[in-house]
Amino acid sequence: PLKSPVLQRKEGYREILQAYLTFDMAANLIWKGGDDVYKGGKRDVAVLYEYWLFFKLLDLMEEVFGIKPRSINDIIIPTKDGLALTLKQGEFKMVDGIFTTQNRDLYIEFYYNRTFTSADHYPAGGSWTRNMRPDYTLSIRPAGISRQQAEERELIVHIHFDAKYKIDN
């Protein structure tokens, strides 16, 4: 019985209940992006690792900058047939906020698979050469100015995390 206070107070039972509830929630999770990883018997370990690393980096962003990530509710949402993991490739900003140092305030953004296009003209934001979509991007700029202003004034730094870059021909 899930609502039994006797079982919830007893050591061992409480841990088993927690494990059961965790397993039950995971079993109800529907992952739309999972088709990219598991479709047709395919098991793309690199993509699974990328998702795992995303959550590890979220913890690191909070530890280093003291900025809480958006609620996990932004990426795990209830659906009619369970819960859905909505983390998909594309521009997805999970962390943004102000980090105060001794000398100034910095605006921090952490992206998953943000695309940087080469169509933009310098000094506008984007890639100088070709389109690129790193796994993760940490963007740092002075607080109080927009991303566009920071790009134009060259006051923004993008730190890209990616295990590999591909070159065509």
One Martini backbone bead per residue (centre of mass of N, CA, C, O) as a GRO file, in nm:
protein
  169
    1PRO     BB    1   0.091   0.040   0.027
    2LEU     BB    2   0.150   0.370  -0.045
    3LYS     BB    3  -0.008   0.506   0.228
    4SER     BB    4   0.167   0.367   0.439
    5PRO     BB    5   0.319   0.477   0.727
    6VAL     BB    6   0.462   0.224   0.822
    7LEU     BB    7   0.628   0.168   0.560
    8GLN     BB    8   0.759   0.460   0.533
    9ARG     BB    9   0.922   0.436   0.817
   10LYS     BB   10   1.060   0.189   0.733
   11GLU     BB   11   1.341   0.049   0.690
   12GLY     BB   12   1.363  -0.039   0.339
   13TYR     BB   13   1.079   0.026   0.243
   14ARG     BB   14   1.145   0.312   0.153
   15GLU     BB   15   1.359   0.229  -0.061
   16ILE     BB   16   1.174   0.048  -0.229
   17LEU     BB   17   0.965   0.263  -0.296
   18GLN     BB   18   1.159   0.455  -0.443
   19ALA     BB   19   1.244   0.254  -0.662
   20TYR     BB   20   0.964   0.201  -0.772
   21LEU     BB   21   0.890   0.496  -0.850
   22THR     BB   22   1.127   0.535  -1.044
   23PHE     BB   23   1.062   0.298  -1.234
   24ASP     BB   24   0.771   0.382  -1.302
   25MET     BB   25   0.845   0.653  -1.435
   26ALA     BB   26   1.040   0.539  -1.650
   27ALA     BB   27   0.822   0.348  -1.784
   28ASN     BB   28   0.637   0.617  -1.866
   29LEU     BB   29   0.845   0.717  -2.059
   30ILE     BB   30   0.841   0.925  -2.346
   31TRP     BB   31   1.065   0.923  -2.640
   32LYS     BB   32   1.078   1.083  -2.931
   33GLY     BB   33   1.400   1.076  -2.976
   34GLY     BB   34   1.435   0.758  -2.962
   35ASP     BB   35   1.417   0.689  -3.265
   36ASP     BB   36   1.710   0.787  -3.329
   37VAL     BB   37   1.837   0.554  -3.139
   38TYR     BB   38   1.626   0.272  -3.177
   39LYS     BB   39   1.566   0.232  -3.460
   40GLY     BB   40   1.576  -0.077  -3.588
   41GLY     BB   41   1.786  -0.164  -3.343
   42LYS     BB   42   1.921   0.086  -3.286
   43ARG     BB   43   2.223   0.189  -3.090
   44ASP     BB   44   2.307   0.514  -2.994
   45VAL     BB   45   2.552   0.583  -2.778
   46ALA     BB   46   2.629   0.877  -2.838
   47VAL     BB   47   2.346   0.998  -2.776
   48LEU     BB   48   2.317   0.894  -2.491
   49TYR     BB   49   2.568   1.041  -2.390
   50GLU     BB   50   2.471   1.326  -2.459
   51TYR     BB   51   2.232   1.326  -2.260
   52TRP     BB   52   2.388   1.265  -2.004
   53LEU     BB   53   2.580   1.511  -2.024
   54PHE     BB   54   2.370   1.729  -2.003
   55PHE     BB   55   2.298   1.673  -1.701
   56LYS     BB   56   2.584   1.712  -1.593
   57LEU     BB   57   2.622   2.008  -1.692
   58LEU     BB   58   2.392   2.129  -1.532
   59ASP     BB   59   2.522   2.080  -1.257
   60LEU     BB   60   2.779   2.247  -1.319
   61MET     BB   61   2.645   2.523  -1.369
   62GLU     BB   62   2.534   2.548  -1.083
   63GLU     BB   63   2.802   2.521  -0.930
   64VAL     BB   64   2.969   2.756  -1.071
   65PHE     BB   65   2.724   2.992  -1.112
   66GLY     BB   66   2.448   2.960  -0.942
   67ILE     BB   67   2.246   2.856  -1.170
   68LYS     BB   68   1.942   2.761  -1.226
   69PRO     BB   69   1.781   2.553  -1.392
   70ARG     BB   70   1.543   2.468  -1.544
   71SER     BB   71   1.290   2.294  -1.523
   72ILE     BB   72   1.227   1.964  -1.580
   73ASN     BB   73   0.935   2.035  -1.685
   74ASP     BB   74   1.043   2.143  -1.970
   75ILE     BB   75   1.126   1.822  -2.064
   76ILE     BB   76   0.901   1.691  -1.873
   77ILE     BB   77   0.585   1.582  -1.987
   78PRO     BB   78   0.259   1.537  -1.980
   79THR     BB   79   0.060   1.278  -2.116
   80LYS     BB   80  -0.182   1.056  -2.212
   81ASP     BB   81   0.070   0.814  -2.210
   82GLY     BB   82   0.245   0.993  -1.996
   83LEU     BB   83   0.575   1.068  -2.033
   84ALA     BB   84   0.789   1.329  -2.184
   85LEU     BB   85   1.081   1.367  -2.366
   86THR     BB   86   1.186   1.695  -2.515
   87LEU     BB   87   1.475   1.645  -2.591
   88LYS     BB   88   1.609   1.816  -2.869
   89GLN     BB   89   1.735   1.900  -3.146
   90GLY     BB   90   1.854   2.225  -3.113
   91GLU     BB   91   1.734   2.505  -2.971
   92PHE     BB   92   1.827   2.473  -2.620
   93LYS     BB   93   1.762   2.649  -2.325
   94MET     BB   94   1.847   2.582  -1.976
   95VAL     BB   95   2.051   2.824  -1.915
   96ASP     BB   96   1.988   3.142  -1.745
   97GLY     BB   97   2.190   3.418  -1.618
   98ILE     BB   98   2.340   3.579  -1.343
   99PHE     BB   99   2.690   3.639  -1.286
  100THR     BB  100   2.876   3.733  -1.004
  101THR     BB  101   3.153   3.911  -0.970
  102GLN     BB  102   3.379   4.130  -0.853
  103ASN     BB  103   3.347   4.337  -1.122
  104ARG     BB  104   3.092   4.176  -1.265
  105ASP     BB  105   2.824   4.110  -1.480
  106LEU     BB  106   2.710   3.799  -1.614
  107TYR     BB  107   2.576   3.639  -1.896
  108ILE     BB  108   2.433   3.313  -1.897
  109GLU     BB  109   2.446   3.042  -2.146
  110PHE     BB  110   2.292   2.713  -2.212
  111TYR     BB  111   2.325   2.485  -2.484
  112TYR     BB  112   2.148   2.257  -2.701
  113ASN     BB  113   2.218   2.238  -3.024
  114ARG     BB  114   2.318   2.500  -3.143
  115THR     BB  115   2.297   2.699  -3.426
  116PHE     BB  116   2.558   2.811  -3.652
  117THR     BB  117   2.559   3.031  -3.901
  118SER     BB  118   2.708   3.158  -4.217
  119ALA     BB  119   2.500   3.391  -4.312
  120ASP     BB  120   2.612   3.575  -4.133
  121HIS     BB  121   2.746   3.892  -4.073
  122TYR     BB  122   3.000   4.057  -3.995
  123PRO     BB  123   2.946   4.074  -3.643
  124ALA     BB  124   2.748   3.875  -3.641
  125GLY     BB  125   2.619   3.602  -3.553
  126GLY     BB  126   2.803   3.295  -3.584
  127SER     BB  127   2.976   3.162  -3.844
  128TRP     BB  128   3.264   3.213  -4.036
  129THR     BB  129   3.216   2.958  -4.224
  130ARG     BB  130   3.028   2.719  -4.120
  131ASN     BB  131   2.801   2.531  -4.029
  132MET     BB  132   2.714   2.473  -3.676
  133ARG     BB  133   2.655   2.196  -3.414
  134PRO     BB  134   2.707   2.176  -3.116
  135ASP     BB  135   2.630   2.014  -2.842
  136TYR     BB  136   2.755   2.255  -2.665
  137THR     BB  137   2.687   2.595  -2.527
  138LEU     BB  138   2.874   2.860  -2.384
  139SER     BB  139   2.751   3.183  -2.300
  140ILE     BB  140   2.929   3.503  -2.261
  141ARG     BB  141   2.816   3.819  -2.121
  142PRO     BB  142   2.730   4.113  -2.053
  143ALA     BB  143   2.525   4.258  -1.858
  144GLY     BB  144   2.262   4.458  -2.023
  145ILE     BB  145   2.295   4.310  -2.301
  146SER     BB  146   2.243   4.189  -2.589
  147ARG     BB  147   2.334   3.952  -2.803
  148GLN     BB  148   2.358   4.136  -3.052
  149GLN     BB  149   2.534   4.354  -2.924
  150ALA     BB  150   2.765   4.164  -2.841
  151GLU     BB  151   2.838   4.073  -3.125
  152GLU     BB  152   2.896   4.356  -3.252
  153ARG     BB  153   3.115   4.421  -3.002
  154GLU     BB  154   3.272   4.168  -2.908
  155LEU     BB  155   3.134   4.055  -2.598
  156ILE     BB  156   3.126   3.750  -2.679
  157VAL     BB  157   3.136   3.405  -2.561
  158HIS     BB  158   3.193   3.087  -2.718
  159ILE     BB  159   3.167   2.762  -2.579
  160HIS     BB  160   3.250   2.455  -2.718
  161PHE     BB  161   3.100   2.123  -2.704
  162ASP     BB  162   3.272   1.853  -2.878
  163ALA     BB  163   3.377   1.539  -2.988
  164LYS     BB  164   3.318   1.635  -3.293
  165TYR     BB  165   3.413   1.702  -3.632
  166LYS     BB  166   3.288   1.746  -3.952
  167ILE     BB  167   3.406   1.670  -4.289
  168ASP     BB  168   3.342   1.759  -4.616
  169ASN     BB  169   3.577   1.676  -4.843
   0.00000   0.00000   0.00000
